[in-house]
PDB file of C-alpha atoms (C1' of nucleotides) in Angstrom:
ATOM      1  CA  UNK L 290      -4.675 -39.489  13.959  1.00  0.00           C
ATOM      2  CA  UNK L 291      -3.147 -36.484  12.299  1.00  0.00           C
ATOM      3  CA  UNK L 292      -1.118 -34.209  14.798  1.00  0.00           C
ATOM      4  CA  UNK L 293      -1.000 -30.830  14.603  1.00  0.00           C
ATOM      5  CA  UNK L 294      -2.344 -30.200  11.464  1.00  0.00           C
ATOM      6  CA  UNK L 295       0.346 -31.989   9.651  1.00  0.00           C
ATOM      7  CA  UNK L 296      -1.464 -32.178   6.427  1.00  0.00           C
ATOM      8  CA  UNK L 297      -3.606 -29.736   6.268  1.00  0.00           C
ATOM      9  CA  UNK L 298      -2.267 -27.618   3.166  1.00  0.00           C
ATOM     10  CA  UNK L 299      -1.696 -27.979  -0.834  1.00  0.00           C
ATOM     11  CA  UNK L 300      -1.970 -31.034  -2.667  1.00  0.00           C
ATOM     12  CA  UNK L 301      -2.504 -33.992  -0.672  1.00  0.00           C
ATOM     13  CA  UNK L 302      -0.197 -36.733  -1.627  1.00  0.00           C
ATOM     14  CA  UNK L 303       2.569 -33.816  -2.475  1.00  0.00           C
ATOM     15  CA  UNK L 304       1.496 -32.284   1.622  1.00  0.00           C
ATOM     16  CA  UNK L 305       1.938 -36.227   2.376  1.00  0.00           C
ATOM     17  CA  UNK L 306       5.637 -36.480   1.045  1.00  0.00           C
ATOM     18  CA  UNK L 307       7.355 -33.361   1.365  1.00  0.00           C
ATOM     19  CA  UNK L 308       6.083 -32.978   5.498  1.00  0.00           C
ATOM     20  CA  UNK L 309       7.032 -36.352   5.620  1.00  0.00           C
ATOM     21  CA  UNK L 310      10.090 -36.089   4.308  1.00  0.00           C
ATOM     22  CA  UNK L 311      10.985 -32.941   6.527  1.00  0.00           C
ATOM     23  CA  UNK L 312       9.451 -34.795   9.931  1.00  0.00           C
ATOM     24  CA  UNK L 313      11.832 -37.489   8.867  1.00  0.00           C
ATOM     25  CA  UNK L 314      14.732 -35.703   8.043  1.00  0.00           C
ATOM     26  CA  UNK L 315      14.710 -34.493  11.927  1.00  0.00           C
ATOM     27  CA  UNK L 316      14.654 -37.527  13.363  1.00  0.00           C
ATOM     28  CA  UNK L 317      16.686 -37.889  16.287  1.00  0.00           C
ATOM     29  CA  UNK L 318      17.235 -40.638  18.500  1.00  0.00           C
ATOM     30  CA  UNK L 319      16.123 -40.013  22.244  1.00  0.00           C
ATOM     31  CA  UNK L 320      18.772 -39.590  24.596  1.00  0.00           C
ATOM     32  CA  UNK L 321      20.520 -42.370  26.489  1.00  0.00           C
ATOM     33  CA  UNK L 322      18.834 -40.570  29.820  1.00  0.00           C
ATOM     34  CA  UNK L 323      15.425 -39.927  27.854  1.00  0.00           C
ATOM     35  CA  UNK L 324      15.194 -43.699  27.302  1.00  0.00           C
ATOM     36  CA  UNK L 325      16.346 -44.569  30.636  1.00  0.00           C
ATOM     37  CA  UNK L 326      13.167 -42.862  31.568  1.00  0.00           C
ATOM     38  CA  UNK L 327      10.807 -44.580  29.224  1.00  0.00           C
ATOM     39  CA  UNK L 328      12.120 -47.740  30.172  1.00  0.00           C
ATOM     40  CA  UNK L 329      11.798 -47.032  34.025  1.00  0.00           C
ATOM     41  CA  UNK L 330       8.131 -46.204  33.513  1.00  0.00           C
ATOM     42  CA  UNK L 331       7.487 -48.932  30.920  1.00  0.00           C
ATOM     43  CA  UNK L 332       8.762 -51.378  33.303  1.00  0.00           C
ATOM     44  CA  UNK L 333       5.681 -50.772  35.408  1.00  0.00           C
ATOM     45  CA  UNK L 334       3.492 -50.016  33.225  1.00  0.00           C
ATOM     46  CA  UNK L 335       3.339 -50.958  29.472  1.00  0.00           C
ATOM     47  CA  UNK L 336       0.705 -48.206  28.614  1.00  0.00           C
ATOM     48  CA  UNK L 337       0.369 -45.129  29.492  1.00  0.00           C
ATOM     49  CA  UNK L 338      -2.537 -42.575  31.298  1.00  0.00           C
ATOM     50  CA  UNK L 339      -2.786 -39.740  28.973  1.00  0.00           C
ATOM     51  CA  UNK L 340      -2.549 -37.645  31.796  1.00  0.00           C
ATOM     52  CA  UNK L 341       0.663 -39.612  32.722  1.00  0.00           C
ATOM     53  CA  UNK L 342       2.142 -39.743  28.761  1.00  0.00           C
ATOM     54  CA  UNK L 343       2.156 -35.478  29.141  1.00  0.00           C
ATOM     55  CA  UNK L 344       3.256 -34.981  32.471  1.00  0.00           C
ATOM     56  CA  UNK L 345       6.735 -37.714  30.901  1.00  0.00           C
ATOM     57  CA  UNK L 346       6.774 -35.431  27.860  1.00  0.00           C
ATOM     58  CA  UNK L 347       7.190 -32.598  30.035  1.00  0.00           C
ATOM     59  CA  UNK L 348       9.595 -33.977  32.259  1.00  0.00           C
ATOM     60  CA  UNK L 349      11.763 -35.677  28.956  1.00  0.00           C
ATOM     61  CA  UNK L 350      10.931 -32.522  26.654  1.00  0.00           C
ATOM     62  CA  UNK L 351       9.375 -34.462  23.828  1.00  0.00           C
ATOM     63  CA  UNK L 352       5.756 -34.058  22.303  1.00  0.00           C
ATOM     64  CA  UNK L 353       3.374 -35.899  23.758  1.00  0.00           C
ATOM     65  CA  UNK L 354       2.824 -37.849  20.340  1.00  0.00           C
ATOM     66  CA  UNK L 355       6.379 -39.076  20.540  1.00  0.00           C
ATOM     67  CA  UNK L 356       6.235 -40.760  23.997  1.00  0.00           C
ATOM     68  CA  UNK L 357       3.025 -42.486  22.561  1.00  0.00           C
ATOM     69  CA  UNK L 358       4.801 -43.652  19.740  1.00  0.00           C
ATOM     70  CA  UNK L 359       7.626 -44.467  22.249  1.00  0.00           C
ATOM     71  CA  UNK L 360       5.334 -46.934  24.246  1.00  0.00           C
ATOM     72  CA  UNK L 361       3.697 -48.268  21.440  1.00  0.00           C
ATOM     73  CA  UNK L 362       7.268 -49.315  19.499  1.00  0.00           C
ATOM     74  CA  UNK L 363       8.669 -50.569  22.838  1.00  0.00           C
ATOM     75  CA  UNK L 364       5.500 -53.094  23.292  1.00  0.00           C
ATOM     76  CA  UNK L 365       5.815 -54.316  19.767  1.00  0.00           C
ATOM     77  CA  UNK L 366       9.632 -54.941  20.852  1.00  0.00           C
ATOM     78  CA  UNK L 367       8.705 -56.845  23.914  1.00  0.00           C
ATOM     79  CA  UNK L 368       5.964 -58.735  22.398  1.00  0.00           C
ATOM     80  CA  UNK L 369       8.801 -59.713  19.609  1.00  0.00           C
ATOM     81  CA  UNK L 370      11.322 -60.703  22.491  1.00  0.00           C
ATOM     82  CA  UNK L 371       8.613 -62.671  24.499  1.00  0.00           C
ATOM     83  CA  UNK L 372       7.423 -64.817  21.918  1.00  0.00           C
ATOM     84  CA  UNK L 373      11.221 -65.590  21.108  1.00  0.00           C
ATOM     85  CA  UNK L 374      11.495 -66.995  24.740  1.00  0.00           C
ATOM     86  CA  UNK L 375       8.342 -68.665  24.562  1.00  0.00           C
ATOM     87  CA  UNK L 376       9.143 -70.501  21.245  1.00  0.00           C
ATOM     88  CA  UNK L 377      13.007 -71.121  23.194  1.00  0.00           C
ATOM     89  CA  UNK L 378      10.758 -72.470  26.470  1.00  0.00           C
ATOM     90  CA  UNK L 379       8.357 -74.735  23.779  1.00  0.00           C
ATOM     91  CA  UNK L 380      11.115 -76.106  22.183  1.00  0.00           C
ATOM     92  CA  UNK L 381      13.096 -76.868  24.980  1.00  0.00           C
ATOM     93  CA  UNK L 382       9.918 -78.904  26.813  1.00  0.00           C
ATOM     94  CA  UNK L 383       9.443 -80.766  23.109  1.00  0.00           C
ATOM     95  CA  UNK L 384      12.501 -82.082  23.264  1.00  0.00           C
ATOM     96  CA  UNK L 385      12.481 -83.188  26.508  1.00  0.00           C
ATOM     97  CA  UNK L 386       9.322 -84.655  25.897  1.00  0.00           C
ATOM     98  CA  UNK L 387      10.751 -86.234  22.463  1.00  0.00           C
ATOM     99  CA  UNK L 388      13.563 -87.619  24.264  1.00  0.00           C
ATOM    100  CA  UNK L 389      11.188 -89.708  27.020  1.00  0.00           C
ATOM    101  CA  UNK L 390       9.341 -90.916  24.353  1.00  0.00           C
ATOM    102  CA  UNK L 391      12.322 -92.805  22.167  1.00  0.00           C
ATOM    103  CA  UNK L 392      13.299 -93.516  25.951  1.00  0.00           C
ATOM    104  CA  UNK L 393       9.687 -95.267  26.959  1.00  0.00           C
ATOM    105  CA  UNK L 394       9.022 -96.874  23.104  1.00  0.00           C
ATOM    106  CA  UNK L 395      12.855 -98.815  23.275  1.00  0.00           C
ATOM    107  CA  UNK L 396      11.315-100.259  26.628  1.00  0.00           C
ATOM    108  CA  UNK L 397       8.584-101.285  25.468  1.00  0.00           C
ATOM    109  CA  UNK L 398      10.138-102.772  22.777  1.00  0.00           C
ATOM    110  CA  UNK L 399      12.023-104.734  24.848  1.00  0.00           C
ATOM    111  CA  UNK L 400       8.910-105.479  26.997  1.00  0.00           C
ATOM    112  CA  UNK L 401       7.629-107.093  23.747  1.00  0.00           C
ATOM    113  CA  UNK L 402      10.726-109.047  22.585  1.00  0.00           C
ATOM    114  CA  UNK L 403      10.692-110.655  26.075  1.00  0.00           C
ATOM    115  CA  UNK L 404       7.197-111.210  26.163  1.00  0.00           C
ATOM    116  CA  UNK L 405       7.406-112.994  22.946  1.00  0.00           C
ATOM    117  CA  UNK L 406      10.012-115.699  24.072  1.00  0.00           C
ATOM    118  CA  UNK L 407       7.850-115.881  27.543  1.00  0.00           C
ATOM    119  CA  UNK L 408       5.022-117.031  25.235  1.00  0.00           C
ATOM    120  CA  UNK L 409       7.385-118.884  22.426  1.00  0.00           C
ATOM    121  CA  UNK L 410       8.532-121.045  25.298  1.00  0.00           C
ATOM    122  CA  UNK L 411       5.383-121.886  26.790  1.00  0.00           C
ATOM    123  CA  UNK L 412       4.102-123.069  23.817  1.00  0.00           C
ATOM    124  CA  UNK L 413       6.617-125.506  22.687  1.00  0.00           C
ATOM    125  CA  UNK L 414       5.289-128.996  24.258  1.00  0.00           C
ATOM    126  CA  UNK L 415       8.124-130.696  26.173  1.00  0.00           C
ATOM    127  CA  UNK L 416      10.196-127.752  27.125  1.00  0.00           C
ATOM    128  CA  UNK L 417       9.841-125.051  29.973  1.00  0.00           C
ATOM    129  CA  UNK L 418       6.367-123.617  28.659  1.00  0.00           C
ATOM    130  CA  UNK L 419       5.164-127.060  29.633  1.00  0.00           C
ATOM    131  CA  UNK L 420       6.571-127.454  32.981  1.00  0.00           C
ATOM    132  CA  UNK L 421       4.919-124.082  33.685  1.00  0.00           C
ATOM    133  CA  UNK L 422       2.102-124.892  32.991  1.00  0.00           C
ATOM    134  CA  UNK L 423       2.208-128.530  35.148  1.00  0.00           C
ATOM    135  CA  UNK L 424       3.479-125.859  37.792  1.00  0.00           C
ATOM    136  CA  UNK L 425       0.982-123.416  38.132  1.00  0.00           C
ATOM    137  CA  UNK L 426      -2.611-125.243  37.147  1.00  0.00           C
ATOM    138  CA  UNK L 427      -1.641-129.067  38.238  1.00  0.00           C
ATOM    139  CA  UNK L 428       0.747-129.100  41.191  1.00  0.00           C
ATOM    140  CA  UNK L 429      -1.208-126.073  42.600  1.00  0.00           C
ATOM    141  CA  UNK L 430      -4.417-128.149  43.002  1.00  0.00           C
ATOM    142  CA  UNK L 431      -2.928-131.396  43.911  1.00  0.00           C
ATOM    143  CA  UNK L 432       0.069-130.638  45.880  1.00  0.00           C
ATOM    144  CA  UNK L 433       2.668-132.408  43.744  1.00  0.00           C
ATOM    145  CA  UNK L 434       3.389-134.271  41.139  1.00  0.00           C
ATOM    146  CA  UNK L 435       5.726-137.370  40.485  1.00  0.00           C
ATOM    147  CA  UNK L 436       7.698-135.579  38.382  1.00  0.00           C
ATOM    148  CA  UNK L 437      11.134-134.321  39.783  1.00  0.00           C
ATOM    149  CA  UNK L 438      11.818-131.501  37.885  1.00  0.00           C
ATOM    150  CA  UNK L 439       8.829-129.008  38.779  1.00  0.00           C
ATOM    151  CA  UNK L 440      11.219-126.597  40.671  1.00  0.00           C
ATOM    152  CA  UNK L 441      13.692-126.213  38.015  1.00  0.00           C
ATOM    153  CA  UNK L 442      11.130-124.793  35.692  1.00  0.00           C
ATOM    154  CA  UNK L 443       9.902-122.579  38.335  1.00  0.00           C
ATOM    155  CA  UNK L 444      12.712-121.044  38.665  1.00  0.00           C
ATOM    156  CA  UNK L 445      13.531-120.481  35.491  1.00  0.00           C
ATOM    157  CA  UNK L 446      10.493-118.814  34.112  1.00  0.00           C
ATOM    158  CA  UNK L 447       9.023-116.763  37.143  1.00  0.00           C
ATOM    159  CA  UNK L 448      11.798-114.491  37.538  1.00  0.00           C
ATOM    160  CA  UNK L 449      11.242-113.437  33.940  1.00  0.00           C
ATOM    161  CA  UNK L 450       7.473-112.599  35.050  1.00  0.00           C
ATOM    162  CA  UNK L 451       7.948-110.816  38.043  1.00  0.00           C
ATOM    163  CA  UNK L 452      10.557-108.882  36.418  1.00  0.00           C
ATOM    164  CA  UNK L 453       7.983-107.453  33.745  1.00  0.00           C
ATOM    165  CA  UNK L 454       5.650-106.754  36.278  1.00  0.00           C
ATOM    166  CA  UNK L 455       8.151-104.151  37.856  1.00  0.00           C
ATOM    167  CA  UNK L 456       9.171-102.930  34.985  1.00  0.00           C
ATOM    168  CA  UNK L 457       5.953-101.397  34.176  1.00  0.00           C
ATOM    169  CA  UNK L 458       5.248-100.696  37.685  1.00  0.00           C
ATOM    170  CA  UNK L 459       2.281-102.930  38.002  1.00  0.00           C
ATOM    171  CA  UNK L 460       0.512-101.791  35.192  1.00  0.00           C
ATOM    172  CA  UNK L 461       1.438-105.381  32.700  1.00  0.00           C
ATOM    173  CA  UNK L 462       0.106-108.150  34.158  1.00  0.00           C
ATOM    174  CA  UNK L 463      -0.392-111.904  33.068  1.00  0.00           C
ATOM    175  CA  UNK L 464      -2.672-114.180  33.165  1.00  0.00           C
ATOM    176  CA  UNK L 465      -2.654-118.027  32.531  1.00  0.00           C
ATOM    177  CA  UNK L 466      -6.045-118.895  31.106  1.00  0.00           C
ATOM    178  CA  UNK L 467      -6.541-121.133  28.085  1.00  0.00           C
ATOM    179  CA  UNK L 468      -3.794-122.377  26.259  1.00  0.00           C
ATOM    180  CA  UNK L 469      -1.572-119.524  26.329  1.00  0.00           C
ATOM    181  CA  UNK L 470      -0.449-116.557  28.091  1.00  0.00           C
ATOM    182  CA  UNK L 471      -2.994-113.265  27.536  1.00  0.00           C
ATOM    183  CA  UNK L 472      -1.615-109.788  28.619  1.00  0.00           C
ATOM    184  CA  UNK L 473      -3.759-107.064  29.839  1.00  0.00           C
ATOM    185  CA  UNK L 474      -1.505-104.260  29.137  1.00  0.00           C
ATOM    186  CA  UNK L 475      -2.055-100.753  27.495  1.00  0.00           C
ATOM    187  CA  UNK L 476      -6.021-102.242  27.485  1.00  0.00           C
ATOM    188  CA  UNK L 477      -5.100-104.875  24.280  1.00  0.00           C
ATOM    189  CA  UNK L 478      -5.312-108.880  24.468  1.00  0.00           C
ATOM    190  CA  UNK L 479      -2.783-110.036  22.038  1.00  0.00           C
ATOM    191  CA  UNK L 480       0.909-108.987  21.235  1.00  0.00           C
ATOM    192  CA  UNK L 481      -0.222-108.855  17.522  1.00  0.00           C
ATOM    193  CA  UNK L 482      -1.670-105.588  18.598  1.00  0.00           C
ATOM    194  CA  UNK L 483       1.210-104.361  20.654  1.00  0.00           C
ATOM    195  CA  UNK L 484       3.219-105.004  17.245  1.00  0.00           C
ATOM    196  CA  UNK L 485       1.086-103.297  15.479  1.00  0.00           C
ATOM    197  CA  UNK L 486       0.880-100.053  18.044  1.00  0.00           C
ATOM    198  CA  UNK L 487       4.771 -99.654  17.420  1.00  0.00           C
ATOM    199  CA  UNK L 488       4.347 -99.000  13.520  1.00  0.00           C
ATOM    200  CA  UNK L 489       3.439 -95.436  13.672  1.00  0.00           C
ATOM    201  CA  UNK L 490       4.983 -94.180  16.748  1.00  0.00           C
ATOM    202  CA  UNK L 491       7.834 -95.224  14.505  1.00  0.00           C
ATOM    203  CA  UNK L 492       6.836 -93.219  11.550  1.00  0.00           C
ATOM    204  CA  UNK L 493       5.708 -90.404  13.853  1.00  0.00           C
ATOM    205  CA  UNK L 494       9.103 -90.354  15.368  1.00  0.00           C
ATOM    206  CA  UNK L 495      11.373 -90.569  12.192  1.00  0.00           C
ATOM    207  CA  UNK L 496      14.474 -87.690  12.147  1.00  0.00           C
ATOM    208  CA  UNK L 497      11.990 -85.903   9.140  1.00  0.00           C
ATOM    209  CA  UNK L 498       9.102 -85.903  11.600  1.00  0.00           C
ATOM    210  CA  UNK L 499      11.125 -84.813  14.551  1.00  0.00           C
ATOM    211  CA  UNK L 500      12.738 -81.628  12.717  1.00  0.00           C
ATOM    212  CA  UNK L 501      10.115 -80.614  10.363  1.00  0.00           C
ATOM    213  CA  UNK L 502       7.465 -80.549  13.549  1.00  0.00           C
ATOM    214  CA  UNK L 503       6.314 -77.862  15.307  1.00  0.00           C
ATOM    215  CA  UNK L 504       4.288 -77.952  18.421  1.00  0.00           C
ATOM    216  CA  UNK L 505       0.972 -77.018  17.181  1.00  0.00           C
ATOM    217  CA  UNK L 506       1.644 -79.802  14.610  1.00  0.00           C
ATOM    218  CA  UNK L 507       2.237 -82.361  16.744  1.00  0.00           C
ATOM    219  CA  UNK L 508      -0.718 -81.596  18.762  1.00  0.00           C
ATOM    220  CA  UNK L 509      -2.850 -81.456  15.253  1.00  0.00           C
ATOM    221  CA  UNK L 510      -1.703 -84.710  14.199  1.00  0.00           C
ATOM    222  CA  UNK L 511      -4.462 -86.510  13.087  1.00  0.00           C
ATOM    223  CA  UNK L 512      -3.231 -88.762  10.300  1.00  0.00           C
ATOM    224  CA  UNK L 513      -2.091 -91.959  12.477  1.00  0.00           C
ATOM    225  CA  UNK L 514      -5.487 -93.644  13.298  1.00  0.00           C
ATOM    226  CA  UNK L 515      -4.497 -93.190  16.842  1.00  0.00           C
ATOM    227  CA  UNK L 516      -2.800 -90.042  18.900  1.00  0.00           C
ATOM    228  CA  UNK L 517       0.865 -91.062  20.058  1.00  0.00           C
ATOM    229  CA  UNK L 518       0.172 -90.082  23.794  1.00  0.00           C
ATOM    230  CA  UNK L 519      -2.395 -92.521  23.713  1.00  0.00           C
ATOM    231  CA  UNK L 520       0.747 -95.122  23.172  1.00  0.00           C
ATOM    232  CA  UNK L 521       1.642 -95.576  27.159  1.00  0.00           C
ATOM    233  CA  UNK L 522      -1.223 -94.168  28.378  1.00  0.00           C
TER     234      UNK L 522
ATOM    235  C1'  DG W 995     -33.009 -46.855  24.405  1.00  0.00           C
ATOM    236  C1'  DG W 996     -31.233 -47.347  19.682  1.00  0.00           C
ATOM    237  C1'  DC W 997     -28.803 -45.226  15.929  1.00  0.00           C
ATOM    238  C1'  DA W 998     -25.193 -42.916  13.357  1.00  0.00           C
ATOM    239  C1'  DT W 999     -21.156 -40.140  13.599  1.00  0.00           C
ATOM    240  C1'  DT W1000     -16.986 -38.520  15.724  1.00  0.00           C
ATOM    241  C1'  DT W1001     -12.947 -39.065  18.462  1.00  0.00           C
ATOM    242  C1'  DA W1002      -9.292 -41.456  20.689  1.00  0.00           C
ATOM    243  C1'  DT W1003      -6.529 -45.310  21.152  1.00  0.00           C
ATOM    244  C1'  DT W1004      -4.361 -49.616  19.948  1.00  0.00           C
ATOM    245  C1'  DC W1005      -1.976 -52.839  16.998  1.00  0.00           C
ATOM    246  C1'  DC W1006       0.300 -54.103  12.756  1.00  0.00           C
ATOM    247  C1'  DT W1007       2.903 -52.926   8.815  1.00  0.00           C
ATOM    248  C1'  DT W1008       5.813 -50.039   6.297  1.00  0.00           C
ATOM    249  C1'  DT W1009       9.034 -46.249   5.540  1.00  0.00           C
ATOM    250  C1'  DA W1010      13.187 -43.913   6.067  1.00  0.00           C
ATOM    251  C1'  DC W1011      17.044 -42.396   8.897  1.00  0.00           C
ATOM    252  C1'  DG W1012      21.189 -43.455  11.951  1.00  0.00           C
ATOM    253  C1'  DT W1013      24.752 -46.514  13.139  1.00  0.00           C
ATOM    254  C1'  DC W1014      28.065 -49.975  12.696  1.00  0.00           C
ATOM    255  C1'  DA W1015      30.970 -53.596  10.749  1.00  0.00           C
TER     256       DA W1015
ATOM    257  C1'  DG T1357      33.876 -43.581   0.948  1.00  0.00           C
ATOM    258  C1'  DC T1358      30.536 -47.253  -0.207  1.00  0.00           C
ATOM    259  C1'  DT T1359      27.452 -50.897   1.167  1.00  0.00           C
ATOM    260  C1'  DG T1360      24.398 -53.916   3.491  1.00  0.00           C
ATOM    261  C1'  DA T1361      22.355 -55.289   7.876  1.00  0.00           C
ATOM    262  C1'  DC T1362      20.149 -53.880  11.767  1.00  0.00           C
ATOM    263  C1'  DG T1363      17.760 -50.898  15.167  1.00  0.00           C
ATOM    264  C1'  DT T1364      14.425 -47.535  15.718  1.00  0.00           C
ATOM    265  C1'  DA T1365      11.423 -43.216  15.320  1.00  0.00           C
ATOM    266  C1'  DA T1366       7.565 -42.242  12.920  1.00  0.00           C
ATOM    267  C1'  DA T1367       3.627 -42.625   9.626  1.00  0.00           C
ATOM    268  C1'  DG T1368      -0.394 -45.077   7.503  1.00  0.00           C
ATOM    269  C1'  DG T1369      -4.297 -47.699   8.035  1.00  0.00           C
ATOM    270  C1'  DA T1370      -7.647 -50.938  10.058  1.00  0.00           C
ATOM    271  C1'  DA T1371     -10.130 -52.203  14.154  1.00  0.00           C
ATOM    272  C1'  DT T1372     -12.303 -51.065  18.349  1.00  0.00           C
ATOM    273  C1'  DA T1373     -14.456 -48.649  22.208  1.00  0.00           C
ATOM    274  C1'  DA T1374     -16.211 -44.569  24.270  1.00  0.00           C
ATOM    275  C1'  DA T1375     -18.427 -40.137  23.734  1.00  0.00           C
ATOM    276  C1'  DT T1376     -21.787 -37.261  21.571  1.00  0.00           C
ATOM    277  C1'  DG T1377     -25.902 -35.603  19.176  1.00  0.00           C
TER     278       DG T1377
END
DNA sequence: GGCATTTATTCCTTTACGTCA
DNA sequence: GCTGACGTAAAGGAATAAATG
């Protein structure tokens, strides 16, 4: 630890200060070619041999102690710069990441809204919910029906239908039994649950939460009764 | 082989000097 | 010339592993 006898003599804390001092008062900055060297070497390799660290002190005409104290500043530097480009990196993905989210959540939203007037309509008797459901359980079975407008409500409702299914690239799909319209999506059976799914990725992704939230609290949160990537998966 | 002690090395933090705006 | 910020050489100390008796 101690090189060359530095305090070896006199008081102790008074051998501390005034060698210190002195050591200090010599300090010199290594030459622009010195570090050159040093950084050449540290480039391949971040420590040093101690056979290697005297044959560079030679060569630069330090002390041996000063190369090692070289090397050992210069990895504390580069450990300093790297996490700086790691956090830049992090950041960088969590906003990309942040940005698909809002993207996804306003679609499924809208997924939701339509849904909702799919299944609105289909329950008022007399209207289009009605014809659909002549269309698809009656005239299926018994080929037709006396009543002339069957293909105007077809067309009217299915092409809402199909288009759902493509948004979500097969993954929503509908089904017709009982009275209403059930939807095996995201693994839930009524949109009273999908409603209540958007309530804290809402909270979760409010401007506070967003700027105040780092990525190892993001990952920790554990507050919502449910983890956000769990949302679309 | 297990142990205590010594030695060497590393990392982290702090100190103090040099430089620059 | 003074001052504060910043970069950096160097020291202090704790932790760890290898060597030694």
């Amino acid at each position: 630890m101690l090189d060359e006898g530095e305090y070896s003599s006199g008081s102790w804390m008074n051998s501390v200060i005034t060698t210190r001092k002195k050591k200090i008062k010599n300090k010199r900055r290594f030459s622009d070619e010195q570090i050159k060297s040093l950084e050449t070497i540290f480039e391949s390799e971040s420590r040093l041999e101690p056979r290697k660290k005297l044959e560079l002190a030679k060569e630069l005409g330090l002390q041996p102690r000063q190369v090692a104290i070289w090397f050992q500043n210069k990895r504390a530097r580069y450990k300093s710069k790297q996490l700086e480009r790691d956090y830049s990196i992090l950041r960088s993905n969590y906003n990309n990441l942040a940005s698909k989210f809002e993207a996804l959540k306003k679609e499924k939203q809208a997924l939701v809204i339509q849904l909702q007037k799919l299944n609105a309509s289909l329950k008022k008797p007399g209207e289009e919910g009605q014809c659909y459901e002549q269309n698809t359980g009656v005239n299926s079975s018994e080929g037709e029906s006396d009543n002339g407008g069957s293909t105007k409500c077809e067309t009217k409702v299915k092409p809402s239908l199909s288009s759902l299914e493509r948004s979500e690239h097969g993954l929503g799909r509908l089904s017709d039994e009982g009275s209403s319209i059930k939807v095996e999506y995201f693994g839930i059976e009524e949109e009273t649950n999908l409603m209540n799914m958007v309530e804290p990725a809402e909270s979760l992704t409010s401007k506070e939460d967003w700027e105040g939230l780092d990525s190892d609290e993001l990952f920790n949160q554990s507050g919502t009764s449910y983890q956000w990537w769990d949302f679309w998966v």
